[in-house]
Coordinates of C-alpha atoms in Angstrom, one line a residue:
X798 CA 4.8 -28.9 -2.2
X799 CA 1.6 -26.7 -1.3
X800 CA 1.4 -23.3 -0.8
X801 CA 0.8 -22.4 3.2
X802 CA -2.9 -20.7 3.1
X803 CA -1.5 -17.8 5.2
X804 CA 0.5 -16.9 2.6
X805 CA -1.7 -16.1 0.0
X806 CA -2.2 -12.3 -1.0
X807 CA 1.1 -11.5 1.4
X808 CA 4.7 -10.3 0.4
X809 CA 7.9 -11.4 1.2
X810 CA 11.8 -10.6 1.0
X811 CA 13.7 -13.9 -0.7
X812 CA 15.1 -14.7 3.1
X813 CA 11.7 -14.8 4.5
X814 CA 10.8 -17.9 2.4
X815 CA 12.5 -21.3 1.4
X816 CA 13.8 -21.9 -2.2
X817 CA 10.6 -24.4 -2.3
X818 CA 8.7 -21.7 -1.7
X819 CA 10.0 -19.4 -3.8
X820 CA 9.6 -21.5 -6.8
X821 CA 6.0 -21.2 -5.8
X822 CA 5.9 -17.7 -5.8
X823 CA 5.4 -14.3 -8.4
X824 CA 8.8 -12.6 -8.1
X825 CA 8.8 -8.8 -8.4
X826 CA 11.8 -6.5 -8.7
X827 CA 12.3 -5.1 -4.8
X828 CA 13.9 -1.8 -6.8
X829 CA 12.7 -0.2 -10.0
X830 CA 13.8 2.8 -11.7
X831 CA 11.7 5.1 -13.2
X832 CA 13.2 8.8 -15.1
X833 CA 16.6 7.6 -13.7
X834 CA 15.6 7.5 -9.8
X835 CA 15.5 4.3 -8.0
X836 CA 12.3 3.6 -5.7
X837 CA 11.2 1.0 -3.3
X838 CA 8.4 -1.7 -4.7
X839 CA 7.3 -2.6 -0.8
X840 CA 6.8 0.8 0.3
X841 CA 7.5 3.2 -2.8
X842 CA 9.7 5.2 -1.5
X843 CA 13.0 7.0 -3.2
X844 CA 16.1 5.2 -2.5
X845 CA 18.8 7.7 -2.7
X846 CA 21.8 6.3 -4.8
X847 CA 24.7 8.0 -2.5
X848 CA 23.3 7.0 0.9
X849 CA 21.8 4.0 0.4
X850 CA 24.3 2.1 -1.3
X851 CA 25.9 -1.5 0.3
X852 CA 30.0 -2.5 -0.2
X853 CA 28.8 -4.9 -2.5
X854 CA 26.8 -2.4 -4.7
X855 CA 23.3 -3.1 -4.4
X856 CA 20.9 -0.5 -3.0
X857 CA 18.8 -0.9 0.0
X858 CA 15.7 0.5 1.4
X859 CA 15.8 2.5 4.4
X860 CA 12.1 3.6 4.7
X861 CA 10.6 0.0 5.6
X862 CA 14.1 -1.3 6.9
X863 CA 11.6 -2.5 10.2
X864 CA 10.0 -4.5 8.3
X865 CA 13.5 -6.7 6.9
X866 CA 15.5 -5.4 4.4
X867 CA 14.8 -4.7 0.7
X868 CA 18.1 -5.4 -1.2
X869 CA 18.0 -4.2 -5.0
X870 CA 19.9 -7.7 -5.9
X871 CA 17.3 -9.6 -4.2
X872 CA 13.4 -10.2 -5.3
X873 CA 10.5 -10.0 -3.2
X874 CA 7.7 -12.2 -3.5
X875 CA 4.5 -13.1 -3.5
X876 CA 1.4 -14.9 -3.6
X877 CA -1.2 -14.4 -5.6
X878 CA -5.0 -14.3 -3.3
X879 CA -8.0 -16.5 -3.3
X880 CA -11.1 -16.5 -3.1
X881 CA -12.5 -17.4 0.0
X882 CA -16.0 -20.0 0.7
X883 CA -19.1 -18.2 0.4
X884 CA -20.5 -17.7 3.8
X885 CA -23.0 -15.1 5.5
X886 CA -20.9 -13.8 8.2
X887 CA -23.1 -11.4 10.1
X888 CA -24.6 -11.7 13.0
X889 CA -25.3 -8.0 14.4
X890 CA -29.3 -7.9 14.9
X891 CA -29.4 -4.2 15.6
X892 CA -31.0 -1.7 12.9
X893 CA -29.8 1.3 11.1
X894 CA -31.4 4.9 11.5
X895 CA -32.6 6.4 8.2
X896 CA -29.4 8.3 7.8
X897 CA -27.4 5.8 8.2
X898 CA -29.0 3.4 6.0
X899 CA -28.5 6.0 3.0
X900 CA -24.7 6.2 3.6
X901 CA -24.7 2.1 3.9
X902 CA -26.7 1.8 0.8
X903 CA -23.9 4.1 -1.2
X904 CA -21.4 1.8 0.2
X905 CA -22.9 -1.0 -1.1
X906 CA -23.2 0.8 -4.2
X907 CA -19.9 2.2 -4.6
X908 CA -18.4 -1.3 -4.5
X909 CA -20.6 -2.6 -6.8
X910 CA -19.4 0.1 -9.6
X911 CA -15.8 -0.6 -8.1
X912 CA -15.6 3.5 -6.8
X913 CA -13.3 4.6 -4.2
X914 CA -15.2 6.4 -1.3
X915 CA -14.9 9.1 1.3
X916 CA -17.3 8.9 4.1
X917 CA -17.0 12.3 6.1
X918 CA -19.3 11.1 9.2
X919 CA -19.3 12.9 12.5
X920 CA -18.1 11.6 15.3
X921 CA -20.6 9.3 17.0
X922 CA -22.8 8.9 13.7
X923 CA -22.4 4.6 14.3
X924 CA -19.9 4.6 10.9
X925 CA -18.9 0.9 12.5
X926 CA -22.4 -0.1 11.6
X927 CA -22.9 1.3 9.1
X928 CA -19.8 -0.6 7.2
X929 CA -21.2 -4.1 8.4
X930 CA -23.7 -4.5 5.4
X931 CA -20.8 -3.7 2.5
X932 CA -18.4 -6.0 4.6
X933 CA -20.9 -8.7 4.8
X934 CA -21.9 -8.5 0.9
X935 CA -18.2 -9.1 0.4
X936 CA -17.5 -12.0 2.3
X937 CA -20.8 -13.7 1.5
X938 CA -19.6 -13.5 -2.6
X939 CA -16.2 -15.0 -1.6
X940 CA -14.2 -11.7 -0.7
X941 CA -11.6 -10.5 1.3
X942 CA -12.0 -7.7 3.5
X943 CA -9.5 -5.3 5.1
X944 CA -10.6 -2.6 7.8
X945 CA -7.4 -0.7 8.9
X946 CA -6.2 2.3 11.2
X947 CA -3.5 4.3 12.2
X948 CA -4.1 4.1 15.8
X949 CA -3.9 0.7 17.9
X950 CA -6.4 1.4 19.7
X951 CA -8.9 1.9 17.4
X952 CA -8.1 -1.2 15.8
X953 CA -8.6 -3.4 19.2
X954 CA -12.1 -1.4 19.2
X955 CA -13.2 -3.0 15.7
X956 CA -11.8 -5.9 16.4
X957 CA -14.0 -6.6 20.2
X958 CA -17.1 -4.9 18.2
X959 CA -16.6 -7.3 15.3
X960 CA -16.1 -10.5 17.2
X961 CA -19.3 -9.7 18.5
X962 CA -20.9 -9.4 15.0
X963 CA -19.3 -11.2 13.2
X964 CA -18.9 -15.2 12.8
X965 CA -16.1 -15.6 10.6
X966 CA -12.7 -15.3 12.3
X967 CA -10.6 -12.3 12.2
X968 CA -7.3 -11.9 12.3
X969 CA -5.7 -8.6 14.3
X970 CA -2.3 -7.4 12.7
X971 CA 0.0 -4.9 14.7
X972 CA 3.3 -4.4 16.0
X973 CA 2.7 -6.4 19.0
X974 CA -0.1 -9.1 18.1
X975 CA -0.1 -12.6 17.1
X976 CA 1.1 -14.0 14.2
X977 CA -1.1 -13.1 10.9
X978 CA -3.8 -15.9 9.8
X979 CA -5.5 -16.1 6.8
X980 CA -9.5 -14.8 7.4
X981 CA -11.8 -13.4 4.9
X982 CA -11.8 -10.0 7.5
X983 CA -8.9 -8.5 8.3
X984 CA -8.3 -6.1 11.0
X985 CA -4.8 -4.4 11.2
X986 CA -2.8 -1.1 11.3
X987 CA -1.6 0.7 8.0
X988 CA 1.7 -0.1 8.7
X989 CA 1.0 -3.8 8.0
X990 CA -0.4 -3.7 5.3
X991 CA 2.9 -2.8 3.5
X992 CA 3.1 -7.2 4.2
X993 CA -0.1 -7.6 1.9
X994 CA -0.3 -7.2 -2.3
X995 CA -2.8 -7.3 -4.5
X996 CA -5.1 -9.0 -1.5
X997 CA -8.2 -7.6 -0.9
X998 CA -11.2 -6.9 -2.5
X999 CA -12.3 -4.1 0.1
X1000 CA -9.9 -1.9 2.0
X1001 CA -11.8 0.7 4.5
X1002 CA -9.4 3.0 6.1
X1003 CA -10.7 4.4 9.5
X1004 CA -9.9 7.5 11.0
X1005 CA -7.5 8.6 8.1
X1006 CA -7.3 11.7 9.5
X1007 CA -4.6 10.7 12.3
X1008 CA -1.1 10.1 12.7
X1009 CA 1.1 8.5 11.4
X1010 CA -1.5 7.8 8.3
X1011 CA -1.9 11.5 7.5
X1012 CA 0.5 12.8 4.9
X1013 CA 2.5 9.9 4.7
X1014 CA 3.6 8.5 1.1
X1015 CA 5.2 5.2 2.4
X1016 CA 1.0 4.3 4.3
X1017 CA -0.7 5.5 1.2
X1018 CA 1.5 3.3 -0.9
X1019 CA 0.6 0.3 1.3
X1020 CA -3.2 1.2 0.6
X1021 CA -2.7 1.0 -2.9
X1022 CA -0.4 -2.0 -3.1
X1023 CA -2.6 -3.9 -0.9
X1024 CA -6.2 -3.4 -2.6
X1025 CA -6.4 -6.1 -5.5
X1026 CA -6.6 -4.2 -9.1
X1027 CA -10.6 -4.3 -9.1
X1028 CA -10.5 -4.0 -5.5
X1029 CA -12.4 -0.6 -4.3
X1030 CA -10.9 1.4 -1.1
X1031 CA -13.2 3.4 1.4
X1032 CA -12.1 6.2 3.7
X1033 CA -13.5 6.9 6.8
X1034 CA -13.1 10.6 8.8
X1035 CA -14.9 12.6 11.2
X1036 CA -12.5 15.2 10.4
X1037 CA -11.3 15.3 6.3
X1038 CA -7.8 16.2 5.0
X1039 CA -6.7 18.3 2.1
X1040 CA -5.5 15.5 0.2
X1041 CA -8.9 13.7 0.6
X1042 CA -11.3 17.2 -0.5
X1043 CA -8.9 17.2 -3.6
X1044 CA -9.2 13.5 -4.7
X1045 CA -13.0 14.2 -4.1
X1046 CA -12.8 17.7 -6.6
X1047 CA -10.8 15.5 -9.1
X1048 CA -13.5 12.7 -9.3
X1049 CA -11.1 10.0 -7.8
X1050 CA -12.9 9.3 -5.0
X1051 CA -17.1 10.0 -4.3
X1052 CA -18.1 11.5 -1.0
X1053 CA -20.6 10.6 1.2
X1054 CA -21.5 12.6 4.2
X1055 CA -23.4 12.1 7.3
X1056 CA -23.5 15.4 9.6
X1057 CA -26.0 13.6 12.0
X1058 CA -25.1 11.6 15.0
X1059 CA -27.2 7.9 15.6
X1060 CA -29.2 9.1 18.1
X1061 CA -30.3 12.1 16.3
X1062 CA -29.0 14.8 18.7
X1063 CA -26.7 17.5 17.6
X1064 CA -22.8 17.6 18.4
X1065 CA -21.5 18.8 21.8
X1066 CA -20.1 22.2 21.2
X1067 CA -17.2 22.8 23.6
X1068 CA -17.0 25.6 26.3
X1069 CA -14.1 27.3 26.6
X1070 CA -12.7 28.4 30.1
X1071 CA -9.7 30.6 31.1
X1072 CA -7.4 29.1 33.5
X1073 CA -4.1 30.8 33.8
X1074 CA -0.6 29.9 35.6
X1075 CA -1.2 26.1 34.7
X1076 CA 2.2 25.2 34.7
X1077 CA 3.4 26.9 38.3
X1078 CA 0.4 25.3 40.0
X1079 CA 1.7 21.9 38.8
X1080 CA 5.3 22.9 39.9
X1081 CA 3.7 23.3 43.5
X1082 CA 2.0 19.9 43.3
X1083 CA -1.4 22.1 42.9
X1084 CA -4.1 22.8 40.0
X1085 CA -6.0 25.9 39.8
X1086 CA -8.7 26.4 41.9
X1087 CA -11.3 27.0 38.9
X1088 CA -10.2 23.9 37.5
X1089 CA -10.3 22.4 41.0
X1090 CA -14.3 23.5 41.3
X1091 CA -15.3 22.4 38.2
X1092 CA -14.0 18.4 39.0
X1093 CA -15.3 19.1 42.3
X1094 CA -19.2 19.7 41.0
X1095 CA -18.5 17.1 38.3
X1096 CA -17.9 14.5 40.8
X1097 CA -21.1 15.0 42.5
X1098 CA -22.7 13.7 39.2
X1099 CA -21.3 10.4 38.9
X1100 CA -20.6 10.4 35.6
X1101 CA -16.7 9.2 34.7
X1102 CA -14.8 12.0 33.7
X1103 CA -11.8 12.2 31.0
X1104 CA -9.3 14.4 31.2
X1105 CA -6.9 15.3 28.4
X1106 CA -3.3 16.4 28.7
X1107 CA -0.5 17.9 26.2
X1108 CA 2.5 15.9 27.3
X1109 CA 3.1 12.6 29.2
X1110 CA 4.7 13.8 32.2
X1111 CA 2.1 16.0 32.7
X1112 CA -0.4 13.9 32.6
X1113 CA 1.2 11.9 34.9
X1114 CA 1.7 14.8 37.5
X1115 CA -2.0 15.5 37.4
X1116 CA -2.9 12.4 38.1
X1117 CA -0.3 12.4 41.4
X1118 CA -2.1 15.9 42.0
X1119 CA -5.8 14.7 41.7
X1120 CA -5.4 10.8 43.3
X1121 CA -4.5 13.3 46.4
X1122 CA -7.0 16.1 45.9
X1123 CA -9.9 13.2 45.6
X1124 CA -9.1 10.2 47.8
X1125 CA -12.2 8.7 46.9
X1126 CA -11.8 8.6 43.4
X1127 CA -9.8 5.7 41.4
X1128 CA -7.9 8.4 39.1
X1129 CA -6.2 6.7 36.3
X1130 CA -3.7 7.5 33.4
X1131 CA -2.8 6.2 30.0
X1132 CA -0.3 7.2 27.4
X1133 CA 1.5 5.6 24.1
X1134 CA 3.9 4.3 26.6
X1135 CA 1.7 2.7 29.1
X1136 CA 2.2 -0.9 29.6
X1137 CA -1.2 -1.8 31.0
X1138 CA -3.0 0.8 28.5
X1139 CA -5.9 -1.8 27.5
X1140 CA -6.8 -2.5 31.1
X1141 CA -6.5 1.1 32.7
X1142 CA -9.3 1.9 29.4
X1143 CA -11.6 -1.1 30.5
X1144 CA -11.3 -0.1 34.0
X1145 CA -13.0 3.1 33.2
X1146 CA -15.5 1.5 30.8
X1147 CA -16.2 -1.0 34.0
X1148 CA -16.1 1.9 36.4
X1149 CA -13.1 0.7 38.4
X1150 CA -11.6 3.8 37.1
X1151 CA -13.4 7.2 37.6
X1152 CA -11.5 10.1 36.5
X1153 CA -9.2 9.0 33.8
X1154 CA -6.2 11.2 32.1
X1155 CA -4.9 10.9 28.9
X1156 CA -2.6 12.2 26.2
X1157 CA -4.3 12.1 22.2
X1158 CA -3.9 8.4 22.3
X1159 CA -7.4 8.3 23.2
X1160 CA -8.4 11.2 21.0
X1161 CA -10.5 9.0 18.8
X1162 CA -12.2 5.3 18.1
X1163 CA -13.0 4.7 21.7
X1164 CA -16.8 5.3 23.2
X1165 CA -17.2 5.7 26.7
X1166 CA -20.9 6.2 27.7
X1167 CA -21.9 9.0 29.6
X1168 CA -18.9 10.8 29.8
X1169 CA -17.7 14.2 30.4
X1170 CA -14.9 15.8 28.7
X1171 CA -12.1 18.3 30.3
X1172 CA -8.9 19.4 27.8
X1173 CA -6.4 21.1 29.9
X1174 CA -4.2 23.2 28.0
X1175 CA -6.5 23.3 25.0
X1176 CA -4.2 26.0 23.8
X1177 CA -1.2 23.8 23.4
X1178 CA 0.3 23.3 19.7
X1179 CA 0.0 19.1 20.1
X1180 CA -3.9 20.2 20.1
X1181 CA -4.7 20.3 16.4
X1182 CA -8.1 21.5 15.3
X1183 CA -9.0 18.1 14.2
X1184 CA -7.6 16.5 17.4
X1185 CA -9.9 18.9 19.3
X1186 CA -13.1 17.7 17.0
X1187 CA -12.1 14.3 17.6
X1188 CA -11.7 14.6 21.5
X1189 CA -15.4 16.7 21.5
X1190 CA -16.2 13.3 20.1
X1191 CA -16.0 11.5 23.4
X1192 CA -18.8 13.5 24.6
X1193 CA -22.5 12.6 23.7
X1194 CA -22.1 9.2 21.8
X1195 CA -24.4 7.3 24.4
X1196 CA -28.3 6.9 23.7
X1197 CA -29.0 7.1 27.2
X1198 CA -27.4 10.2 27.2
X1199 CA -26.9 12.4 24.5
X1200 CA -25.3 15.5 26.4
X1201 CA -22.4 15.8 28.5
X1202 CA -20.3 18.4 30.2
X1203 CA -16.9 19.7 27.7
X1204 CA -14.8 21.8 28.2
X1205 CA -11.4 23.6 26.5
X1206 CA -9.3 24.9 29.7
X1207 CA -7.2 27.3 28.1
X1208 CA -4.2 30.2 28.2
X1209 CA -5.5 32.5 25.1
X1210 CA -7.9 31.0 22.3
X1211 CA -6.0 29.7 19.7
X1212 CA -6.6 29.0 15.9
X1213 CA -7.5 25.2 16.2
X1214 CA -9.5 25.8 19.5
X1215 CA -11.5 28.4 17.0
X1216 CA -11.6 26.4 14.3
X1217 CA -12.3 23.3 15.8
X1218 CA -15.9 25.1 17.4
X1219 CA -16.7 26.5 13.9
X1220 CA -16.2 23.2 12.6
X1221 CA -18.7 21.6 15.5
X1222 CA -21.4 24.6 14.8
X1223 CA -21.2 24.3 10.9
X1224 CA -21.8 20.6 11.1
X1225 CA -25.0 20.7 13.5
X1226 CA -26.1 23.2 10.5
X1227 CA -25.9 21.1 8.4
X1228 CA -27.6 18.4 10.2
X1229 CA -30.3 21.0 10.5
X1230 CA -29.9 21.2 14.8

């Protein structure tokens, strides 16, 4: 019997696979203990002995139950990855600015000495492009190459912007998407990667800044498990973490930073304006009148206009509100839980949709050209200091034009809202704008 393609460098729980199969595979102990606590080999996680003990005896995994049990008298398995054929993959015809090019190069660089990188790039700096070189150096020597996210949506951005640029297949892994196929490029969210082991040669981990990546053991376990042993991981973040700046003071992982956007102009540094009694307005199917004026002028402009909200039923009451208020506008709104998501965000990309709401699920890995930025509520605890940098992010990313209109509406400045401007200033400093 031969081994199905698709399942080399992926692991599996004993019912998952035949007893053919199994024969076939490396067997690994789903539960180890180590200084007399039991832990989880899929995800690594600590399996309590009181709660998480079966009438038969064995111990079970609760952490990455959702992903089929892990039984502590069963084995998982898996199967060990190949190389791939050697083949130049890249298309993409475009150039890279000067900056770019010397953050590219120490890609390149850092796989070749097999270094684990940070790349802190500002939002809009083209940190997509800048990847394709390393990425295509891999594949062409036979590699496999991972890109992954926390967010969805940022995933199904790679994934159009490397069919475009790419000629080798791809396979795109989340909750929802088509079954996985084995490709030398790999675009999926960290969750499933806790399904690979020991199977890629490059791992780059975009926006590691965001939930439900951030501060999570059980995702930073599935990095590690599913990087071969000579396999080098890259981090990518507009906005760092504490757990990165340490690994970075320890030596564990280099750093390369780019403070300069593509197009060479500097960050858009949000303007905050008061707008008080928020909430009673919306109660009488209203929005303040400053807030009211400033769509009003915006409209005149043309330009598509993103609105961000705290909470999902307020977002959808402001859109209700606004669809009234501007007749003539297409006013859209998308959410975690919004079924037609993908085509309410092309509509706005196409125009179809002019003013579009949204909750954070849009804070970051999307580009819409020419757009203007409005957070309402920018005061709200949901609005994180590097959810606020992120969001600024929308603003500015298009060549044909570089500025944009942002603005915080807010009830009383807050820490992140301060620190999130400081953060914008300090980094066109350093870009020397």
């Amino acid at each position: 019997m031969k081994i199905n393609p698709d399942y080399l460098g992926r692991l599996f729980t004993e019912h998952e696979l035949s007893q053919e199969e199994k024969n076939l595979a490396q067997a690994l102990p789903s539960i180890v203990e180590e200084k007399g606590r039991l832990y989880c080999q899929r995800c690594g996680s600590f399996v309590n002995r009181r709660t998480n003990k079966l009438p038969i005896g064995a111990f079970y995994c609760r952490e990455c139950l959702f992903l089929k049990r892990v039984r502590s008298d069963e084995f998982l398995y898996y199967f060990e990855q190949k190389d791939f054929p050697k083949i130049d993959v890249l298309k993409w015809e475009g150039t890279l600015t000067e900056h770019q090019a010397l953050i590219s190069k120490g890609l390149q660089d850092a796989v070749e000495k097999r270094k684990n990188t940070l790349v802190h790039a500002v939002t809009g700096a083209g940190k997509t492009e800048m990847i394709y070189p390393v990425v295509a150096d891999v594949i062409a020597k036979g590699g496999s190459v991972c890109i992954a996210s926390p967010r969805i949506d940022v995933c199904m951005e790679l994934y159009k912007r490397m069919q475009q640029d790419f000629t080798c297949k791809i396979s795109l892994l989340h909750g929802e998407s088509e079954p996985y196929f084995r490709t030398p490029l790999v675009i999926a969210t960290t969750h499933q990667l806790l399904k690979f082991y020991h199977a890629f040669d490059l791992l780059i981990v975009d926006e590691v800044d965001a939930f439900p990546y951030i501060d999570n053991p059980v995702l930073y376990h599935a990095v590690e498990q599913s990087v071969k042993e000579k396999g080098v991981q890259v981090f990518l973040t507009a906005t760092s973490t504490d757990e990165l700046d340490k690994k970075v003071r320890s030596g564990k992982l280099e750093r390369l930073s780019l403070p300069r956007r593509f197009h060479g102009n500097p960050l858009i540094i949000p303007k905050p304006i008061w707008l008080s009694g928020f909430t009673y307005h919306l109660e009488k199917n209203q929005i303040p009148i400053p807030l009211k004026f400033k769509i009003t002028e915006q409209r005149k402009t043309g330009y598509p206009l993103l609105m961000f909200v705290s909470e999902i039923e307020r977002g959808k009451k402001v859109q209700e509100i606004l669809q009234n208020l501007f007749p003539n506008e297409k006013v859209g709104f998308v959410a975690s839980t919004t079924e037609d998501r993908l085509e309410q965000v092309q509509a706005f990309r196409d125009g179809k949709v002019t003013i579009l709401i949204s909750t954070t699920i849009l804070e970051r890995g999307v580009t819409f050209p020419c757009v203007d930025v409005y957070v309402l509520e920018a005061n709200h605890r949901l609005f994180t200091k590097s959810s606020l940098v992120q969001i600024c992010g929308r603003v500015g990313r298009s060549m044909d034009r570089p500025t944009g209109d942002l603005y915080f509406f807010h009830e009383g400045m807050t820490k992140s809202i301060k620190k999130a401007i400081s953060e914008i200033k300090m980094m066109n400093k350093e870009a020397g704008l």
